[in-house]
Amino acid sequence: MQRDGEPTFRESVDLMFNRAVQLMDLGPGLEKKIKVCNSTYTVRFGVRLRGKIETFTGYRSVHSEHMEPVKGGIRFALSVNQDEVEALAALMTYKCALVETPFGGSKGGLCIDPRAWEEHELEAITRRFAYELIKRDLIHPAQNVPAPDMGTGEREMAWIADQYMRMNTTDINGRACVTGKPPHAGGIQGRVEATGRGVQYALREFFRQPEDKAAAKLSGGLEGKRVIVQGLGNVGYHAAKFLSEEDGCKITAIIERDGALTDERGLNIEDIRQWMVKHGTIKGYANATYVEDGTVLLEADCDILIPAAMEGVIHKGNAGNIKAPLIIEAANGPITFGADEILRQKGCIIIPDMYANAGGVTVSYFEWVKNLSHIRFGRMQRRAEESRHQMLVDELERLSADKGLGWTLSPGFKDKYLRGAGELELVRSGLDDTMRTAYQAMREVWHGRGDVEDLRTAAYIVSIGRVASSYISKGL
Ligand code: NAD
């Protein structure tokens, strides 16, 4: 949604891009080539529903094909429009470059309120939209690979994969045409949680850097930090759950579309999520204080603010009132260009979207590789790893017995050490490594150059540099 006096979402992304390229030395014309969106396909299609033909409008934008396939989610929301899809496609280009997933950037959207339709109706709509994109190679394992985004999830991805395979019955790599599928339909363990998990890993990496914490006037670890989360959907729920259950954060407020819940002692995220799933709203939840105008809580006192719902929620109108010293953009584009300026002047540290929510595309990459290799991660190595570990434990115990040393390995250690890594452990390890490596790349630019004020500009510089190298080596 565009606010008065503020740029559109796409313009906002372009302005942030401009701020970074001013500090770079790209060859003539390359800056424009990287910035523009290569193509946007608009499709209007009809589906017979409830006794009449309903017409829907959908989009698939391809921002950059410097690497193929291009990658980017499909969003189902009434707010979907060309500007938004193009902004999100551009962010995908920069995100993939930043976390080194070998993809160009793309995004899709369907203008629909998914809650207004029954499951079988949504299936018919999704399959028809997928059909329109597949027949133009806008869904294809080697060319364009969607994933879930706002309003879509495993179910929709399974319909899309099945639709592709019905239309391409001999394509042995057909399942790689889309990621975010359920594990029983070619998905991968850990994809549903991936974006929220990535937010957790990003924060852990941030808190490992004394200099960066000091810039946000924070100290210590994540334990006890007061966190406000906007949006208890896929990303917000997982981030809030992991941060509270595993890192000791206190989630002091959850802001949803129909109000907010607060509790200074920390909310029970799982309990609230169960309530939301059952009732479709946070209203009526008894174990917290309900606030009707939820958005005011974006301005409440906390250590970390996590906007995890949608774009443009922190704008020129409220940025001046934000108290959080650290914001991590779990959603795409939650802070407008104007708000970003105000927040930076206030000294607020922003961990930018293209890094913060890259966990989704990272695990999507693992899923795509799994589909192309037709084998689950860990299947060949796991038991071999376990038997080598068992040999070492046996040998230690034998030595101890032979020499009468009386050593015993603690049962907890033994259990953990002897268990070989399965798919979920490997996915989490790959994600953690990706988030740490990308953070280091950003902070080197942030602290190392002397002319970069913030992490967002640093992230753009890293990713634009990589996209530029890719174009140059193609001879463009
Ligand atoms: P989702 O549909 O699962 O959840 C969105 C949640 O936000 C819902 O609970 C919804 O009720 C709530 N919400 C919507 N409008 C709101 C508002 N105005 N105020 C407060 N709450 C509101 O979507 P998601 O997949 O969690 O995506 C959220 C954001 O994260 C989007 O910006 C998306 O582009 C981004 N993202 C998602 C993924 C992913 O893997 N799903 C990956 C990268 C980025």
XYZ file of C-alpha atoms and ligand atoms in Angstrom:
520
model
C 0.000 0.000 0.000
C 1.418 3.380 -1.008
C 1.130 6.224 1.497
C 0.842 9.911 0.638
C 4.226 11.485 0.024
C 6.025 8.153 -0.039
C 7.367 6.203 -3.008
C 5.762 2.943 -4.102
C 7.321 -0.310 -2.883
C 9.246 -0.745 -6.152
C 10.431 2.844 -6.090
C 11.519 2.353 -2.487
C 13.622 -0.682 -3.469
C 15.106 1.286 -6.399
C 15.969 4.234 -4.131
C 17.769 1.915 -1.727
C 19.581 0.408 -4.726
C 20.578 3.922 -5.892
C 21.969 4.777 -2.471
C 24.287 1.770 -2.684
C 25.418 2.117 -6.321
C 26.519 5.701 -5.667
C 29.284 4.132 -3.601
C 30.222 1.628 -6.310
C 32.102 1.902 -9.535
C 30.029 -0.028 -12.047
C 30.692 0.239 -15.750
C 28.514 2.590 -17.836
C 24.977 1.282 -18.239
C 25.446 -1.729 -15.987
C 23.693 -0.060 -13.072
C 20.517 0.369 -15.130
C 20.708 -3.163 -16.518
C 20.855 -4.588 -13.008
C 18.093 -2.357 -11.639
C 15.386 -2.811 -14.274
C 12.892 -5.641 -14.115
C 13.427 -7.784 -17.245
C 9.783 -8.724 -17.760
C 6.405 -8.993 -16.089
C 3.737 -11.286 -17.398
C 0.152 -10.475 -16.479
C -2.489 -13.130 -16.887
C -6.241 -12.892 -16.491
C -8.015 -16.219 -16.405
C -11.455 -17.553 -15.621
C -12.474 -20.421 -13.360
C -16.032 -21.708 -13.083
C -16.943 -21.440 -9.402
C -20.241 -21.359 -7.535
C -22.255 -21.417 -10.769
C -20.456 -18.612 -12.579
C -17.129 -17.742 -14.136
C -14.830 -15.837 -11.789
C -11.971 -13.881 -13.383
C -8.635 -13.613 -11.571
C -5.513 -11.538 -12.263
C -2.048 -12.927 -11.648
C 1.550 -11.858 -12.301
C 4.973 -13.404 -12.691
C 7.887 -10.987 -12.842
C 11.415 -11.911 -13.819
C 13.771 -9.277 -12.493
C 17.150 -10.699 -13.454
C 18.247 -13.757 -15.434
C 21.965 -13.392 -14.756
C 21.572 -16.889 -13.305
C 18.893 -19.425 -14.145
C 16.549 -20.710 -12.996
C 15.102 -17.563 -11.532
C 13.531 -17.983 -8.111
C 10.831 -16.305 -6.088
C 7.642 -16.994 -4.192
C 4.023 -16.784 -5.247
C 1.836 -14.583 -3.077
C -1.945 -14.841 -2.735
C -3.387 -11.558 -1.446
C -5.888 -8.925 -2.494
C -3.154 -6.290 -2.337
C -1.084 -7.970 -5.086
C -0.265 -5.644 -7.986
C 2.444 -5.259 -10.619
C 4.472 -2.719 -8.631
C 4.576 -5.004 -5.590
C 5.492 -8.117 -7.596
C 8.300 -6.242 -9.374
C 9.664 -4.899 -6.079
C 9.646 -8.393 -4.596
C 11.304 -9.852 -7.723
C 14.111 -7.269 -7.459
C 14.613 -8.137 -3.791
C 14.874 -11.800 -4.802
C 17.747 -11.004 -7.191
C 19.687 -9.224 -4.457
C 18.778 -11.806 -1.800
C 19.913 -14.790 -3.889
C 23.207 -13.044 -4.673
C 23.767 -12.154 -1.020
C 23.283 -15.695 0.279
C 24.935 -17.298 -2.748
C 22.039 -19.349 -4.033
C 22.605 -19.775 -7.773
C 19.415 -18.129 -8.969
C 18.155 -14.991 -10.658
C 15.252 -13.092 -9.116
C 11.554 -13.559 -9.781
C 8.226 -13.263 -7.980
C 4.590 -14.047 -8.611
C 1.293 -13.013 -7.209
C -2.398 -13.691 -7.544
C -4.924 -11.059 -6.625
C -7.208 -13.085 -4.361
C -8.348 -13.362 -0.763
C -7.502 -17.026 -0.110
C -9.751 -17.105 2.948
C -12.785 -16.379 0.777
C -12.609 -19.756 -1.006
C -13.099 -23.395 -0.045
C -10.107 -25.701 -0.369
C -11.333 -27.407 -3.560
C -12.036 -24.000 -5.107
C -8.563 -22.744 -4.216
C -7.118 -25.875 -5.779
C -8.941 -25.207 -9.049
C -7.771 -21.566 -9.046
C -4.150 -22.468 -8.183
C -3.983 -25.197 -10.810
C -5.367 -22.866 -13.468
C -2.913 -20.093 -12.546
C -0.082 -22.649 -12.583
C -1.243 -23.937 -15.992
C -1.043 -20.422 -17.431
C 2.500 -19.952 -16.079
C 3.745 -23.458 -16.948
C 2.728 -23.203 -20.584
C 4.922 -20.085 -20.882
C 7.875 -21.673 -19.011
C 7.284 -19.276 -16.113
C 7.241 -22.357 -13.923
C 10.015 -24.751 -14.955
C 12.783 -26.611 -13.067
C 15.523 -25.080 -15.232
C 13.999 -21.668 -15.809
C 11.665 -20.418 -13.120
C 11.058 -22.015 -9.731
C 8.400 -20.545 -7.408
C 8.027 -21.092 -3.655
C 5.523 -20.097 -0.947
C 4.990 -16.521 0.165
C 2.209 -14.648 1.946
C -1.063 -16.570 1.635
C 0.477 -19.728 0.163
C 2.188 -22.751 1.685
C 2.967 -26.435 1.190
C -0.521 -27.266 -0.042
C -0.423 -24.794 -2.940
C 3.132 -25.835 -3.872
C 2.041 -29.500 -4.037
C -0.816 -28.538 -6.423
C 1.605 -26.561 -8.608
C 4.131 -29.440 -8.730
C 1.394 -31.903 -9.621
C 0.063 -29.593 -12.322
C 3.547 -29.290 -13.845
C 4.002 -33.047 -13.826
C 0.622 -33.629 -15.467
C 1.712 -31.300 -18.263
C 5.279 -32.679 -18.500
C 4.881 -36.371 -17.848
C 8.382 -37.355 -19.007
C 10.353 -34.650 -17.214
C 12.364 -36.638 -14.680
C 13.234 -33.394 -12.853
C 9.641 -32.210 -12.756
C 9.462 -31.997 -8.979
C 12.174 -29.332 -8.999
C 9.734 -26.950 -10.747
C 8.652 -25.525 -7.385
C 9.976 -25.582 -3.813
C 8.249 -25.482 -0.450
C 6.398 -28.736 -1.210
C 5.384 -31.033 1.639
C 8.056 -33.685 2.391
C 5.793 -36.484 1.098
C 5.523 -34.707 -2.269
C 9.209 -34.062 -2.896
C 9.770 -31.390 -0.262
C 12.549 -31.204 2.284
C 12.581 -31.302 6.079
C 12.913 -27.850 7.585
C 11.507 -25.796 4.681
C 8.352 -24.676 6.488
C 10.345 -23.316 9.426
C 13.233 -22.054 7.266
C 12.521 -18.344 7.038
C 11.770 -17.987 10.765
C 14.748 -20.203 11.569
C 16.906 -17.954 9.397
C 15.721 -14.911 11.376
C 16.834 -16.686 14.562
C 20.250 -17.566 13.077
C 20.637 -13.979 11.815
C 19.995 -12.587 15.292
C 22.361 -15.091 16.872
C 25.091 -13.988 14.455
C 24.375 -10.318 15.146
C 24.650 -10.922 18.897
C 28.034 -12.630 18.396
C 29.488 -9.277 17.234
C 30.271 -6.927 20.155
C 30.787 -3.955 17.815
C 27.412 -4.435 16.116
C 25.554 -4.876 19.408
C 27.191 -1.705 20.683
C 26.001 0.160 17.564
C 22.448 -0.813 18.586
C 23.209 0.095 22.225
C 22.530 -3.494 23.240
C 24.642 -5.837 25.304
C 24.705 -9.480 26.384
C 23.043 -12.276 24.453
C 19.516 -12.931 23.265
C 18.483 -14.263 26.686
C 15.877 -11.972 28.256
C 15.649 -9.600 25.279
C 12.178 -8.080 24.846
C 10.871 -8.719 21.354
C 7.804 -7.464 19.464
C 6.660 -9.445 16.417
C 4.215 -8.258 13.766
C 2.456 -11.088 11.903
C 2.038 -14.555 13.372
C 2.055 -16.310 9.996
C 4.672 -18.706 8.742
C 7.664 -16.410 9.234
C 6.587 -14.557 12.384
C 5.353 -17.661 14.175
C 8.548 -19.655 13.638
C 10.830 -16.732 14.478
C 8.879 -15.951 17.669
C 8.663 -19.606 18.666
C 12.369 -20.360 18.250
C 13.539 -17.118 19.841
C 11.330 -17.631 22.889
C 11.687 -21.402 23.297
C 15.379 -21.785 22.409
C 17.090 -18.430 23.027
C 15.231 -17.154 26.096
C 13.754 -14.051 24.427
C 10.541 -12.631 25.850
C 7.947 -11.953 23.153
C 6.172 -9.020 24.768
C 3.725 -8.320 21.919
C 2.291 -10.011 18.845
C 0.646 -7.685 16.352
C -1.847 -9.245 13.963
C -4.213 -7.804 11.362
C -7.095 -7.732 13.859
C -5.313 -6.334 16.907
C -2.432 -7.231 19.187
C -1.701 -9.324 22.269
C 0.730 -8.128 24.914
C 2.283 -9.449 28.087
C 5.453 -7.967 29.580
C 6.287 -11.357 31.124
C 6.433 -12.935 27.663
C 3.702 -14.531 25.547
C 3.237 -18.254 24.973
C 3.646 -18.360 21.197
C 2.556 -21.951 20.625
C -0.606 -21.399 22.653
C -1.498 -18.256 20.701
C -0.815 -19.932 17.375
C -3.096 -22.838 18.320
C -5.788 -20.310 19.231
C -5.337 -18.506 15.893
C -5.478 -21.709 13.869
C -8.679 -22.748 15.672
C -10.489 -19.402 15.690
C -8.948 -17.581 12.729
C -8.198 -14.550 14.923
C -6.236 -13.552 17.999
C -9.372 -11.977 19.497
C -10.740 -13.783 22.519
C -7.383 -15.236 23.592
C -7.564 -15.091 27.365
C -3.967 -15.285 28.612
C -2.783 -11.865 27.417
C -3.972 -8.281 27.108
C -5.778 -7.555 23.843
C -5.213 -4.191 22.112
C -7.612 -3.317 19.292
C -5.319 -0.903 17.403
C -2.388 -3.279 17.097
C -0.158 -1.071 14.951
C 0.529 1.307 17.877
C 2.546 -1.505 19.406
C 5.128 -1.123 16.648
C 6.058 1.976 18.635
C 6.219 0.250 22.031
C 9.360 -0.110 24.103
C 11.372 -3.267 23.281
C 14.878 -4.453 22.388
C 14.103 -6.049 19.040
C 11.256 -5.347 16.626
C 10.447 -8.027 14.058
C 8.028 -6.913 11.338
C 7.041 -10.260 9.774
C 3.764 -9.454 8.022
C 3.994 -7.246 4.972
C 5.608 -4.244 3.307
C 5.332 -0.558 4.171
C 4.223 -0.940 7.808
C 6.976 1.346 9.113
C 6.619 4.588 7.199
C 7.341 8.284 7.554
C 4.237 8.625 9.723
C 5.380 6.294 12.510
C 9.165 5.865 12.064
C 9.922 8.791 14.379
C 8.041 7.054 17.212
C 9.713 3.654 16.915
C 11.644 2.893 20.110
C 13.300 -0.405 19.184
C 17.074 0.024 18.837
C 17.233 -3.039 16.580
C 14.804 -3.985 13.800
C 15.114 -7.194 11.844
C 13.059 -7.177 8.652
C 11.566 -10.654 8.532
C 8.974 -9.447 5.999
C 9.976 -8.042 2.632
C 10.070 -4.249 2.521
C 8.433 -3.483 5.903
C 10.348 -0.184 6.149
C 9.815 2.448 3.442
C 12.728 4.424 2.025
C 11.669 7.522 3.970
C 11.277 5.618 7.217
C 14.672 4.001 6.736
C 16.239 7.479 6.611
C 14.462 8.585 9.812
C 15.411 5.414 11.673
C 19.055 5.587 10.629
C 19.264 9.171 11.836
C 17.876 8.035 15.184
C 20.653 5.436 15.404
C 18.371 2.430 14.974
C 20.130 -0.607 13.496
C 18.207 -2.402 10.755
C 19.038 -5.942 9.675
C 17.701 -5.763 6.112
C 15.077 -8.005 4.530
C 17.262 -9.330 1.728
C 19.435 -10.935 4.389
C 17.029 -11.423 7.298
C 14.432 -13.497 5.475
C 16.804 -15.323 3.136
C 16.383 -18.570 5.093
C 13.416 -19.455 2.895
C 15.252 -19.278 -0.407
C 18.300 -20.954 1.114
C 16.356 -24.064 2.107
C 14.437 -23.875 -1.173
C 17.826 -24.164 -2.860
C 18.531 -27.306 -0.830
C 15.141 -28.694 -1.833
C 15.789 -27.973 -5.520
C 19.188 -29.723 -5.309
C 17.527 -32.670 -3.546
C 14.911 -32.926 -6.306
C 17.551 -32.824 -9.032
C 19.740 -35.399 -7.301
C 16.738 -37.610 -6.506
C 18.084 -38.549 -3.106
C 17.471 -37.333 0.424
C 20.375 -35.532 2.109
C 22.281 -37.800 4.477
C 20.964 -41.059 3.038
C 24.391 -42.293 1.887
C 26.504 -41.017 4.792
C 24.424 -41.189 7.930
C 24.994 -44.788 9.028
C 28.650 -44.743 7.894
C 29.159 -41.684 10.096
C 27.432 -43.444 12.988
C 29.613 -46.561 12.680
C 32.829 -44.503 12.599
C 31.714 -42.678 15.742
C 30.799 -46.002 17.338
C 34.314 -47.299 16.588
C 35.867 -44.329 18.349
C 33.638 -44.712 21.406
C 34.324 -48.466 21.557
C 38.071 -47.834 21.310
C 38.025 -45.204 24.078
C 36.049 -47.527 26.337
C 38.409 -50.416 25.554
C 41.483 -48.294 26.339
C 39.921 -47.123 29.564
C 39.133 -50.706 30.602
C 42.581 -52.043 29.520
C 44.473 -49.370 31.435
C 42.076 -49.410 34.383
C 41.400 -45.692 33.988
C 37.703 -45.928 34.909
C 36.645 -43.403 32.240
C 32.996 -43.369 31.248
C 31.440 -41.198 28.594
C 28.314 -39.454 29.793
C 25.167 -41.037 28.295
C 24.020 -37.641 26.951
C 27.298 -37.159 25.085
C 27.214 -40.690 23.734
C 23.662 -40.354 22.419
C 24.416 -37.104 20.664
C 27.802 -38.132 19.315
C 26.642 -41.472 18.005
C 23.681 -40.065 16.087
C 24.548 -39.336 12.440
C 23.042 -36.230 10.889
C 19.705 -36.729 9.152
C 18.131 -34.418 6.614
C 16.784 -31.903 9.130
C 20.132 -31.529 10.926
C 21.934 -31.091 7.603
C 19.423 -28.511 6.387
C 19.738 -26.520 9.613
C 23.521 -26.744 9.453
C 23.552 -25.500 5.842
C 21.171 -22.694 6.744
C 23.206 -21.636 9.774
C 26.387 -21.598 7.702
C 24.683 -19.535 5.000
C 23.345 -16.967 7.461
C 26.701 -16.605 9.209
C 28.680 -16.307 5.970
C 26.321 -13.745 4.452
C 26.317 -11.684 7.656
C 30.108 -11.603 7.622
C 30.107 -10.459 3.984
C 27.734 -7.605 4.894
C 29.545 -6.495 8.016
C 32.936 -6.460 6.288
C 31.535 -3.855 3.923
C 29.704 -2.041 6.732
C 32.775 -1.658 8.929
C 35.563 -2.100 6.430
C 35.075 0.658 3.859
C 34.478 3.740 5.960
C 31.782 5.161 3.654
C 28.952 2.722 4.433
C 26.626 3.764 7.228
C 24.309 0.809 7.501
C 23.789 -2.891 6.945
C 21.219 -2.387 4.186
C 23.602 -0.404 2.001
C 26.292 -2.987 2.763
C 23.945 -5.807 1.720
C 23.133 -4.050 -1.556
C 26.828 -3.430 -2.266
C 27.678 -7.102 -1.750
C 24.832 -8.379 -3.878
C 25.026 -5.792 -6.673
C 28.759 -6.500 -6.906
C 28.068 -10.205 -7.360
C 25.328 -9.656 -9.950
C 27.606 -7.218 -11.796
C 30.458 -9.774 -11.890
C 28.067 -12.355 -13.237
C 26.900 -10.036 -16.049
C 30.484 -9.035 -16.867
C 31.679 -12.626 -17.071
C 28.795 -13.362 -19.454
C 30.245 -10.696 -21.704
C 27.225 -8.420 -21.399
P 1.688 -15.632 6.009
O 0.555 -15.380 5.102
O 1.982 -17.004 6.476
O 1.590 -14.720 7.314
C 1.387 -13.347 7.319
C 0.776 -13.004 8.675
O 0.717 -11.589 8.813
C -0.638 -13.538 8.840
O -0.779 -14.122 10.110
C -1.502 -12.286 8.687
O -2.723 -12.371 9.420
C -0.578 -11.219 9.244
N -0.868 -9.891 8.723
C -1.249 -9.537 7.471
N -1.410 -8.217 7.388
C -1.114 -7.716 8.593
C -1.074 -6.413 9.149
N -1.389 -5.358 8.408
N -0.711 -6.269 10.442
C -0.391 -7.331 11.198
N -0.407 -8.595 10.731
C -0.759 -8.783 9.451
O 2.958 -14.987 5.245
P 4.488 -15.327 5.465
O 4.866 -16.388 4.500
O 4.760 -15.472 6.912
O 5.140 -13.972 4.917
C 5.251 -12.812 5.709
C 6.300 -11.909 5.099
O 7.538 -12.609 4.998
C 6.016 -11.399 3.687
O 6.544 -10.100 3.537
C 6.783 -12.360 2.820
O 7.117 -11.804 1.558
C 8.004 -12.587 3.662
N 8.746 -13.816 3.363
C 8.161 -15.037 3.473
C 8.905 -16.186 3.197
C 8.350 -17.573 3.377
O 9.139 -18.529 3.277
N 7.081 -17.775 3.642
C 10.235 -16.066 2.783
C 10.808 -14.801 2.689
C 10.046 -13.687 2.991
